[in-house]
Short mmCIF file of C-alpha atoms and ligand atoms in Angstrom, two decimals:
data_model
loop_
_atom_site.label_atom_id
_atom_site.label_comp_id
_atom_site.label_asym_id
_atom_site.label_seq_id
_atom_site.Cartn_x
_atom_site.Cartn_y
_atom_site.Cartn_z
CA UNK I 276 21.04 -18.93 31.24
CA UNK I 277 20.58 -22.92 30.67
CA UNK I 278 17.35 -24.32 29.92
CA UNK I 279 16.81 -28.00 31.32
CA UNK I 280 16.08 -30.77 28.61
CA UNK I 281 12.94 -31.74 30.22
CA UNK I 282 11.70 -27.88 29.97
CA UNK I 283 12.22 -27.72 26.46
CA UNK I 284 10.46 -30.56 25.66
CA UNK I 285 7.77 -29.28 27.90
CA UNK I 286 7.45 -25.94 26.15
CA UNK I 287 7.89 -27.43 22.70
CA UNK I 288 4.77 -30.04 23.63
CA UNK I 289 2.53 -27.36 25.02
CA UNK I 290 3.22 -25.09 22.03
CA UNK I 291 2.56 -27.94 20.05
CA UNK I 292 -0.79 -29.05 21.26
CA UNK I 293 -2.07 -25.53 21.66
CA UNK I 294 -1.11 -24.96 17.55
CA UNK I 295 -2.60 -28.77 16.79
CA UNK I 296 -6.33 -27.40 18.05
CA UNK I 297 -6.84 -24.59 15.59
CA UNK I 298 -6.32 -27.26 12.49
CA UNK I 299 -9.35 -29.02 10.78
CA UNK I 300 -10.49 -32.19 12.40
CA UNK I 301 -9.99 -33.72 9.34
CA UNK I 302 -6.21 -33.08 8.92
CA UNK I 303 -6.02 -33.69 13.14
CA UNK I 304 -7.51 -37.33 12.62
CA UNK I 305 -4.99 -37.64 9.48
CA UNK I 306 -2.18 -36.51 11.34
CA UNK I 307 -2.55 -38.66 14.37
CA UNK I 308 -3.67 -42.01 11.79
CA UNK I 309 -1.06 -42.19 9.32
CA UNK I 310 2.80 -41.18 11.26
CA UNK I 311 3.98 -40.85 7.87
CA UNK I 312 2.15 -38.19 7.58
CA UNK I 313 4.57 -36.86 10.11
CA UNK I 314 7.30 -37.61 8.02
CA UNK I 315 6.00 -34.44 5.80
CA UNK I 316 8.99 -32.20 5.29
CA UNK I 317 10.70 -30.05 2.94
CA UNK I 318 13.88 -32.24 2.73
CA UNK I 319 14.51 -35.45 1.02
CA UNK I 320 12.50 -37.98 2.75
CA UNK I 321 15.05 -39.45 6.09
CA UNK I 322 16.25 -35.89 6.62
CA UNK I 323 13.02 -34.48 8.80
CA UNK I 324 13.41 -31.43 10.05
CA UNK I 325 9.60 -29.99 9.99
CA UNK I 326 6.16 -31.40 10.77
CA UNK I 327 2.95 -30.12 10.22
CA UNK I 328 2.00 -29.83 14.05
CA UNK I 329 5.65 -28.95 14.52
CA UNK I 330 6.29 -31.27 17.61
CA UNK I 331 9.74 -32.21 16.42
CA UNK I 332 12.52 -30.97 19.13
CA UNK I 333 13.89 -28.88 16.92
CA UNK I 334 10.81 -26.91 16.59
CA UNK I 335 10.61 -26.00 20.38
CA UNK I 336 10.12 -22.48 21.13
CA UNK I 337 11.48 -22.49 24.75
CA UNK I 338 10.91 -18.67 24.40
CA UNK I 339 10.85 -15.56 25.08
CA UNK I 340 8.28 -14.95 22.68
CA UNK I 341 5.89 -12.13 22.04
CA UNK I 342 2.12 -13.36 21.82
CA UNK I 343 0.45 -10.39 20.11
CA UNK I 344 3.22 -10.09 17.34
CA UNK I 345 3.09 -13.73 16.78
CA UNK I 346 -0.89 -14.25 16.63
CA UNK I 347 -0.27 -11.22 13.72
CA UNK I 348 2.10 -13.22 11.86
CA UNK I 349 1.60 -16.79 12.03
CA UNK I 350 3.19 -17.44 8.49
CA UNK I 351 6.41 -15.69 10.12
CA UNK I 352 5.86 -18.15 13.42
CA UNK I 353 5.62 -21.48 10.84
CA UNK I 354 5.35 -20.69 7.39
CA UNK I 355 3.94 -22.78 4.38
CA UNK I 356 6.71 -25.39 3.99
CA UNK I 357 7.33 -24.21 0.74
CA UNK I 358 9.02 -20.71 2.01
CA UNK I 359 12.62 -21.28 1.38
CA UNK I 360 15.45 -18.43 2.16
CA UNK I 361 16.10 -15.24 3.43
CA UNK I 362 14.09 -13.10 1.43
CA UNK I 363 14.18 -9.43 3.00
CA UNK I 364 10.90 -8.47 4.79
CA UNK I 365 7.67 -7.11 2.36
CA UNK I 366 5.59 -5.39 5.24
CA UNK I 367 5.67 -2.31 7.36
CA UNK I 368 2.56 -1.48 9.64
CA UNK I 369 1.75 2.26 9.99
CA UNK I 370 1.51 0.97 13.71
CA UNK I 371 5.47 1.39 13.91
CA UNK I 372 5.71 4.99 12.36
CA UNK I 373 6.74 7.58 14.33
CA UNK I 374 3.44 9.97 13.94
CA UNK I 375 4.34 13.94 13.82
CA UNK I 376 1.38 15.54 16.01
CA UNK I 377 0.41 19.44 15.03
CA UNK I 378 -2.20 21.80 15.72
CA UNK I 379 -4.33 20.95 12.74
CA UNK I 380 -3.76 17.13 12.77
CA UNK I 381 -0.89 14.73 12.35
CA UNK I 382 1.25 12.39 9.83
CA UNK I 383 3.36 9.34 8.90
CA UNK I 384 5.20 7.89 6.97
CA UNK I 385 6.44 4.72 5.90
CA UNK I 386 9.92 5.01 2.95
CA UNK I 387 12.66 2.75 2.55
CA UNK I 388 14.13 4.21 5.72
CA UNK I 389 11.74 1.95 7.47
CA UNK I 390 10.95 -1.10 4.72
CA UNK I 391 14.29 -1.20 2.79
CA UNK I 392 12.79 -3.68 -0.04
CA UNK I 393 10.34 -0.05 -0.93
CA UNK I 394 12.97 1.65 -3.30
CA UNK I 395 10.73 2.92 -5.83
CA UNK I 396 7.46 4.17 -3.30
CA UNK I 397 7.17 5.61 -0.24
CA UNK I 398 4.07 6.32 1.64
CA UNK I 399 2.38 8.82 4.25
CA UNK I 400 -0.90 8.80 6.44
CA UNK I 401 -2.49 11.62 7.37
CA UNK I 402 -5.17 13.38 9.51
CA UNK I 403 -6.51 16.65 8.79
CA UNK I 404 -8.80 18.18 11.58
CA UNK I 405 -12.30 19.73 10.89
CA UNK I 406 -10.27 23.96 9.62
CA UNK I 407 -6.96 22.09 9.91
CA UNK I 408 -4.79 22.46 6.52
CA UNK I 409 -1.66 21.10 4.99
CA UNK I 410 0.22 24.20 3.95
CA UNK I 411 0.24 25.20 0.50
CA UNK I 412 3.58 23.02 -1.14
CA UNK I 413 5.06 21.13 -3.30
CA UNK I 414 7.89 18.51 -3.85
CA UNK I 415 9.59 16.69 -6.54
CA UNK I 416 7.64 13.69 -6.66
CA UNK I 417 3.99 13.21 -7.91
CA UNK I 418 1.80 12.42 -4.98
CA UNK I 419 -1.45 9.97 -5.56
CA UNK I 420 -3.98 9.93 -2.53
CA UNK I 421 -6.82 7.98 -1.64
CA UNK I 422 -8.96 9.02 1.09
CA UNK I 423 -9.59 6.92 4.00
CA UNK I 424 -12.49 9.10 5.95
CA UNK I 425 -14.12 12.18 5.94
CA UNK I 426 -13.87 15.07 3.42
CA UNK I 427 -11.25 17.44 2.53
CA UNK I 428 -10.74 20.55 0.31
CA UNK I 429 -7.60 20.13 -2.38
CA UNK I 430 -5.97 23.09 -4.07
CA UNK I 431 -3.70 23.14 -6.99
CA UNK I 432 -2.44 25.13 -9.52
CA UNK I 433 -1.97 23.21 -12.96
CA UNK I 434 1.64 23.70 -14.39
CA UNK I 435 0.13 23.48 -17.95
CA UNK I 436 -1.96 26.48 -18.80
CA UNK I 437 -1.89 27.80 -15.01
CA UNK I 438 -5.27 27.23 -14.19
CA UNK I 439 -6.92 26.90 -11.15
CA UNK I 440 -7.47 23.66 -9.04
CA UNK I 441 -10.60 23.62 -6.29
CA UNK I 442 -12.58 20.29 -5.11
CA UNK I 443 -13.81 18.39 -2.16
CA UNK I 444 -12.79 15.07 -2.09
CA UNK I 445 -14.74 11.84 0.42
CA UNK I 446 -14.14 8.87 1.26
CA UNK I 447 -12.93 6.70 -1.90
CA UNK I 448 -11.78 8.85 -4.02
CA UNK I 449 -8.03 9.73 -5.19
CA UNK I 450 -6.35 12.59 -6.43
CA UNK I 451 -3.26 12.71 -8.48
CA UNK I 452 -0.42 15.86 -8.28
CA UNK I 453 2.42 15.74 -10.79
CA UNK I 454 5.46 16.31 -9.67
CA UNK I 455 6.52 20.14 -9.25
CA UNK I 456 2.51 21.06 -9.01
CA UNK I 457 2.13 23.39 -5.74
CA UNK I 458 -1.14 22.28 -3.69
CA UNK I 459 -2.96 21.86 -0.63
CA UNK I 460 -5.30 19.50 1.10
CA UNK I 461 -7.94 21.20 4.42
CA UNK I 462 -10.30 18.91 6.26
CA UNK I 463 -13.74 20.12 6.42
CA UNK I 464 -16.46 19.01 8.80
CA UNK I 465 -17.78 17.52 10.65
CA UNK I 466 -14.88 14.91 11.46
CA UNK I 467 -11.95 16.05 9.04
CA UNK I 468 -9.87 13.99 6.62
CA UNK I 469 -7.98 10.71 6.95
CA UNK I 470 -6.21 9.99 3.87
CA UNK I 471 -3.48 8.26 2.53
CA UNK I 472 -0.52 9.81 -0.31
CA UNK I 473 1.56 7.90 -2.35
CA UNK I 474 5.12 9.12 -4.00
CA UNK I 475 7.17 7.82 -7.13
CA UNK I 476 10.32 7.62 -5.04
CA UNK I 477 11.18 5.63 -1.74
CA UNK I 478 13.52 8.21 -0.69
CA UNK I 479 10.64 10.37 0.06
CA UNK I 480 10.55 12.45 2.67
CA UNK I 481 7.41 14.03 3.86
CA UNK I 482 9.10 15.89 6.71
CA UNK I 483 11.07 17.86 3.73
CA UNK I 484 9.02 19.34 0.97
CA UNK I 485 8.87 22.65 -0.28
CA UNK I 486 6.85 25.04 1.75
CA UNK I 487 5.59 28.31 1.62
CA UNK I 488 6.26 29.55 4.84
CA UNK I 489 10.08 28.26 4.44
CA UNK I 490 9.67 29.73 0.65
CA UNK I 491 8.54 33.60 1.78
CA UNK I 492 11.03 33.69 5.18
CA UNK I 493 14.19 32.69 3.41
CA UNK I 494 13.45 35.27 0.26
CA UNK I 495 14.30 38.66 1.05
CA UNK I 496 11.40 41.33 1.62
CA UNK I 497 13.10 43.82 -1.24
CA UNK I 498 12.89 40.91 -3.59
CA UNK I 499 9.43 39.80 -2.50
CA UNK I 500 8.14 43.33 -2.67
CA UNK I 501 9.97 44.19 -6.37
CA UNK I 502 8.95 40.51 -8.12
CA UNK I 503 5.10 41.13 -6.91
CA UNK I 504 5.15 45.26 -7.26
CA UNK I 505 4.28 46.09 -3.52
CA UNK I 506 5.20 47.28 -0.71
CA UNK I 507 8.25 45.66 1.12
CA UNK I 508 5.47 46.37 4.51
CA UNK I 509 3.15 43.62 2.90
CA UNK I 510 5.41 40.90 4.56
CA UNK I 511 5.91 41.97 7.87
CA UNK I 512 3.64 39.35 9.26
CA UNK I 513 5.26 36.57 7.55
CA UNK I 514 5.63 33.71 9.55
CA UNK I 515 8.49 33.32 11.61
CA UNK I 516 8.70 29.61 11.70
CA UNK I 517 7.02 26.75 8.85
CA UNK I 518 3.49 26.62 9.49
CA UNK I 519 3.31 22.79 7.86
CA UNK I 520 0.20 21.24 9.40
CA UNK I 521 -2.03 24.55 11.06
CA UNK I 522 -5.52 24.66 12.59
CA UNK I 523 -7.57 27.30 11.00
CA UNK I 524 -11.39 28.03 10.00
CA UNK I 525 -13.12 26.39 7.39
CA UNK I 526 -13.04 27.86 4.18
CA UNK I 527 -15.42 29.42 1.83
CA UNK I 528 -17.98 27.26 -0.23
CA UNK I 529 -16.59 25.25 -2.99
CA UNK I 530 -18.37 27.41 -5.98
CA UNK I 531 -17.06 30.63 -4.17
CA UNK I 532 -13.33 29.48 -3.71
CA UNK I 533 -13.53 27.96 -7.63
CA UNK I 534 -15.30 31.30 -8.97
CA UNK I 535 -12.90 33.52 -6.85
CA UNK I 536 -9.50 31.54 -7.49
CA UNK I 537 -10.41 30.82 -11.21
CA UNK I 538 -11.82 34.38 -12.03
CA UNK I 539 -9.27 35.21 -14.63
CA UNK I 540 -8.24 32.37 -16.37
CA UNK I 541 -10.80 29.72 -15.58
CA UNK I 542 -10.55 26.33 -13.61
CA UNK I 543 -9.65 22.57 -14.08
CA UNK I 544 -11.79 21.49 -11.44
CA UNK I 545 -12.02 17.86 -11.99
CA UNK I 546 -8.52 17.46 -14.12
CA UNK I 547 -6.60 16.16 -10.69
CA UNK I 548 -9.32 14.14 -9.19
CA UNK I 549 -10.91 10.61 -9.94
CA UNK I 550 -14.14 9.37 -8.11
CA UNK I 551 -13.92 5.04 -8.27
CA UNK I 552 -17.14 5.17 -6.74
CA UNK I 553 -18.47 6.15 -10.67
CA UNK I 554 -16.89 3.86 -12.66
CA UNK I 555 -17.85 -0.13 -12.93
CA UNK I 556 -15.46 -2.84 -11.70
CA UNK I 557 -13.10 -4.23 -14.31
CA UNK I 558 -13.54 -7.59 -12.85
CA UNK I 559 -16.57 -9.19 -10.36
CA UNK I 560 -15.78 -13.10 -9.57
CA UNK I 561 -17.18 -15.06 -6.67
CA UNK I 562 -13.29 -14.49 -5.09
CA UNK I 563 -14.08 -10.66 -5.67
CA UNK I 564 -13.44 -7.47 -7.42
CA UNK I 565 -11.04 -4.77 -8.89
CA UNK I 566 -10.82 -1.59 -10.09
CA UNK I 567 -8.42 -0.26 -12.31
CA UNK I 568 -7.65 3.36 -12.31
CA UNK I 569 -4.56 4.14 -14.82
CA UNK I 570 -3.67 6.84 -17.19
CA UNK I 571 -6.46 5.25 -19.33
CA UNK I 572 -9.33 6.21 -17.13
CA UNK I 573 -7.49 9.28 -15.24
CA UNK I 574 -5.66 10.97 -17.70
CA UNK I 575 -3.61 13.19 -15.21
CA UNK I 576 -2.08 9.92 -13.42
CA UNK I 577 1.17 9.15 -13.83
CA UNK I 578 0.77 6.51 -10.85
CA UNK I 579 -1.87 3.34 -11.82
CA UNK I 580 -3.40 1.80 -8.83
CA UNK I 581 -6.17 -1.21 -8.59
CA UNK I 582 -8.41 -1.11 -5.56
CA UNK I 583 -8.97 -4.81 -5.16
CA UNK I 584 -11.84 -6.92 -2.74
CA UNK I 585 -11.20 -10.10 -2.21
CA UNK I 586 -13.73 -11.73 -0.24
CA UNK I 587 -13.31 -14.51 2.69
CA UNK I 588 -11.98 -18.07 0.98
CA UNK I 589 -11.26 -16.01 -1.73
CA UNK I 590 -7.89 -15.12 -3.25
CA UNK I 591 -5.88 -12.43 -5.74
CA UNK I 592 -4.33 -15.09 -8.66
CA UNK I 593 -0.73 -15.59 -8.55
CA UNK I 594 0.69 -12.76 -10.92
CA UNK I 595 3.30 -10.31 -11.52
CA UNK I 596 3.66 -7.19 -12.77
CA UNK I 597 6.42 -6.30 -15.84
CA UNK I 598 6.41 -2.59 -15.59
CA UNK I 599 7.18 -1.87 -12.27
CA UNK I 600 7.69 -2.32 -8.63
CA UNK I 601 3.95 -3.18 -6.39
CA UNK I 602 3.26 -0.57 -3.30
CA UNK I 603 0.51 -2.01 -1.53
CA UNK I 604 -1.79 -0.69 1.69
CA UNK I 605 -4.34 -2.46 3.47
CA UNK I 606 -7.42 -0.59 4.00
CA UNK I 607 -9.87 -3.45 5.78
CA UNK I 608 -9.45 -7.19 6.55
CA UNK I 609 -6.62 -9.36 6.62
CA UNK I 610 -4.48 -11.41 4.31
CA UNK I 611 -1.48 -13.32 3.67
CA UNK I 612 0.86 -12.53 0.58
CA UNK I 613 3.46 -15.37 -0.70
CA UNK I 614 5.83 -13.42 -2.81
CA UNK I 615 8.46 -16.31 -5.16
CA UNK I 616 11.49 -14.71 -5.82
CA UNK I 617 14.48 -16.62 -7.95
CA UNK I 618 16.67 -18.49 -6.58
CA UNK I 619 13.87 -21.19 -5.40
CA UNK I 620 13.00 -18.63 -2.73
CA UNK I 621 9.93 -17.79 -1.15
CA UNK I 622 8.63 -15.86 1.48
CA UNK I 623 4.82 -15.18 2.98
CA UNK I 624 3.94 -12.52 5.46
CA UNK I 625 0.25 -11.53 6.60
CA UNK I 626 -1.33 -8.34 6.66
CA UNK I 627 -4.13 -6.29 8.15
CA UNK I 628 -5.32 -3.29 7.78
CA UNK I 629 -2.87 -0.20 8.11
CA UNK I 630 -0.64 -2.12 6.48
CA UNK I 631 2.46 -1.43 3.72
CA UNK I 632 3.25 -4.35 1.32
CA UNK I 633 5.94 -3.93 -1.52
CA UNK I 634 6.50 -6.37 -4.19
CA UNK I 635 9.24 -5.85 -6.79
CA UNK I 636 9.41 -5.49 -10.19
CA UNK I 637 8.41 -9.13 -11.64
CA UNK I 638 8.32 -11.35 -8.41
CA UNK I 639 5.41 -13.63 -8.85
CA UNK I 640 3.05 -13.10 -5.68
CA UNK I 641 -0.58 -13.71 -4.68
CA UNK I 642 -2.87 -12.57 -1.88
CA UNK I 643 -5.07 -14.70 0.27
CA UNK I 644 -8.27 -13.43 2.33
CA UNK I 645 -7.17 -15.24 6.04
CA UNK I 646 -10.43 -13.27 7.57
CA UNK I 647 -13.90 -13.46 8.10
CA UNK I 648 -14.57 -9.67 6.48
CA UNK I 649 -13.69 -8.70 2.80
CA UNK I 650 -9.95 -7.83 2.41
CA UNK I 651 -9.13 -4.49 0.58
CA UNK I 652 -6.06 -3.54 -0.47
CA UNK I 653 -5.02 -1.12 -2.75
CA UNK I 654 -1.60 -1.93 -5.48
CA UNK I 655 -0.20 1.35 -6.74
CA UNK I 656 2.49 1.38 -9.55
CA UNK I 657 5.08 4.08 -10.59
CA UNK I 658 3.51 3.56 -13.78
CA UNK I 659 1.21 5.47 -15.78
CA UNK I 660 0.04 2.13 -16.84
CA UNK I 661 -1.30 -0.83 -14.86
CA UNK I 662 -0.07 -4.22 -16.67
CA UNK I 663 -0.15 -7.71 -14.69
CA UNK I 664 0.66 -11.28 -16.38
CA UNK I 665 -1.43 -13.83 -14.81
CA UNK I 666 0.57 -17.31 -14.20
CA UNK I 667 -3.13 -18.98 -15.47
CA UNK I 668 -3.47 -16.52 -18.52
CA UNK I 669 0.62 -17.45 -19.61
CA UNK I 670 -0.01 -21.52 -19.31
CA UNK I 671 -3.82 -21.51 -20.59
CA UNK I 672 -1.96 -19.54 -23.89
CA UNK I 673 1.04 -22.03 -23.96
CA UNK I 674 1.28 -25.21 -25.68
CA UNK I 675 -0.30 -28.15 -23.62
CA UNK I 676 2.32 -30.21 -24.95
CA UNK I 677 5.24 -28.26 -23.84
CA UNK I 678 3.79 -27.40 -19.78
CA UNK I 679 2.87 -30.92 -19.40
CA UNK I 680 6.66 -31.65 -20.37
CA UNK I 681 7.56 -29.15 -17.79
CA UNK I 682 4.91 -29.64 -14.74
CA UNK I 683 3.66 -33.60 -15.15
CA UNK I 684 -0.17 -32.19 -14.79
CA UNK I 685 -1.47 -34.03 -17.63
CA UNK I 686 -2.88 -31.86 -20.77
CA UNK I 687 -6.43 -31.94 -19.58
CA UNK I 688 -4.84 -29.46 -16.82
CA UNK I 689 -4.36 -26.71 -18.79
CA UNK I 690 -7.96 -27.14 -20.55
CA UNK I 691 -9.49 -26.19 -17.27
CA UNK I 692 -7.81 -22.98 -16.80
CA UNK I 693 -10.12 -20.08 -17.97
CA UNK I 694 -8.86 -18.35 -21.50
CA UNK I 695 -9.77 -14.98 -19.59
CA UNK I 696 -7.52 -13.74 -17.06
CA UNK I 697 -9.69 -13.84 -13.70
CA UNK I 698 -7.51 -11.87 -11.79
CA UNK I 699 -9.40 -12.73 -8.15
CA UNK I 700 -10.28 -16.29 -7.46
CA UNK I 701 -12.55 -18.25 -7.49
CA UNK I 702 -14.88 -17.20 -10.64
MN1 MN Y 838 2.05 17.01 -1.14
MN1 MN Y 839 0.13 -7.55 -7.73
#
């Protein structure tokens, strides 16, 4: 297929003027003043190859495009001209999952078979109907959870001591499973449970954990009747295939599955759960707010996480983090992340919510509110601690001297920065 000259131009204009009505008037009237503005590029001056309206031939789109992906992901359509490289994609959306449907709900997932940058985490969504449970289980990873919607009953049984796990769980809160601990998660009324689980391990796979069904139908009924003293009959109604995700009534009260479960040894009822709706933000700023739930506030978590708001205009300071990789979900609004890798590369990609975001290990990154709604997002760690380093915090505690030697700011630069990290800005 040939496209004619005069189409391409055509397309490339239309595109053009279309893109030039969503910027300010301000930067319109600047743009259309001064044509050196034009001249704006991220080559040596007499080398232009981009323009901030991106009229340029070479910036046709003659197509085919795709409309609804591209109004999603404008900084993948033109990014900021300082992106540089091929840095590997940072997002998945649930959207693209394939979702497992059963009788008592359905799941997810998103591991580094889908987002190959996601090494160290993995992550699954799932429903729970009103009865419907998650069958008793358990896998090698730790699993952290934050719940989306509704209200669910979560089982355990604590490897240390053997004590008994019961609680509810709404809206907000998280729980935390080390690795190797069997559980189970039910939806109760009236609308179920819509949660979210993150594991320590891209590889994940939710589709292949260790089940009880599996467990009692491939463990022979001699052995299952001589290791619990009964009769071999006991298991005849065993089920004949995994039950995984089952519909099923709801169960007793809370105090009556605790008493009942914990009768002989007592109960850690609150050891594997952690409410963020009861503890203070570690940080309010105009820009927004963050909580941070770690091994120092949730002793049992061996996965930190910060739930941060960032409110419209506002934005999550450029950071990293030294400890670990960055698994991030969005749970309302939309962004835009810029993650600055070495090499002089650079890469941004925008998110909404139902979103995956990964950042490795030590790439610098920050997170901009692009909506008219608070953005929330939450950044889970494989870490039992959560540790940032603030790009502000590291040149407000250098030597003037030596930054202004490096970045030609002039001292009185790094006066203004605030001694206190401010993690989202402004303050
Ligand atoms: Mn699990
Ligand atoms: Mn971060």
């Amino acid at each position: 297929m040939s496209i004619e000259p005069e189409k391409t131009v055509a397309a490339g204009a239309a595109f053009t003027r279309r893109h030039f009505l969503g910027v300010s008037g301000a930067a319109l009237a600047a743009a259309v003043a001064t044509p050196a503005m034009e001249g704006q590029t991220a080559r040596p001056a007499g080398k232009q190859i981009t323009s901030p309206d991106h009229h340029l031939q070479n910036e046709a789109q003659p197509g085919p495009t795709n409309p609804p992906i591209e109004g999603e992901n404008p900084s993948s359509v033109w990014g900021p001209l300082s992106d540089n490289g091929s840095m590997p994609p940072f997002k998945y959306p649930f959207s693209l999952s394939h979702k497992e449907i059963d009788s008592g709900g359905w799941t997810r997932q998103v591991t580094v078979r889908d987002l190959a940058v996601s090494k160290e985490m993995a992550g699954v969504e799932m429903y729970l109907t009103p009865g419907g449970i998650r069958e008793l289980h358990w896998h090698v990873q730790a699993e952290w959870a934050f719940m989306i919607r509704g209200k669910a009953r979560i089982t355990a049984v604590d490897p240390e001591g053997g004590k008994s796990f019961v609680n509810d769980v709404s809206a907000g809160d998280l729980w935390l499973f080390p690795g190797g601990t069997p559980h189970s998660i039910q939806g109760l009324g009236p609308e179920g449970a819509m949660f979210l689980l993150v594991f320590n391990d891209g590889t994940f796979n939710e589709f292949d954990t260790f089940l009880l069904s599996d467990y009692f139908r491939h463990t022979p009924k001699e052995v299952l009747a001589k290791n619990f003293n009964v009769a071999e009959s006991t298991f005849d109604n065993v089920p004949s295939e995994k039950l995984y995700i089952f519909q099923s009534d709801l169960p007793r009260t809370l105090e009556e599955e605790q008493k009942q479960a914990g009768d002989s040894r007592g109960n850690v009822d609150s050891k594997f759960v952690f409410r963020p709706s009861e503890m203070k933000p570690n940080k309010v700023a105009a820009g927004g707010s963050v909580k941070i739930i770690d091994k120092a506030v949730f002793p049992a978590t061996d996965i930190a996480a910060a739930i941060v708001t960032v409110k419209p205009g506002g934005m999550r300071e450029m950071h990293w983090h030294p400890l670990s990789d960055e698994w991030q979900y969005y749970v309302a609004g939309k962004g835009r992340m810029t993650i600055f890798n070495a090499a002089g590369t650079a890469r941004t990609e925008d998110f909404q919510a139902g979103d995956v975001g990964y950042v490795q290990i030590s790439r610098a990154h920050y997170i901009e509110n692009t909506g008219t709604e608070d953005l929330v997002f939450l950044e889970v760690f494989p870490s039992p601690l959560y540790q940032d380093l603030s790009t502000a915090q590291w040149l407000a505690h250098t030597p003037a001297r030596l930054v202004d030697e490096h970045l030609h700011t002039g001292e009185e630069f790094l006066r203004k920065i605030a001694k206190d990290e401010a993690i989202v800005v402004p303050l």
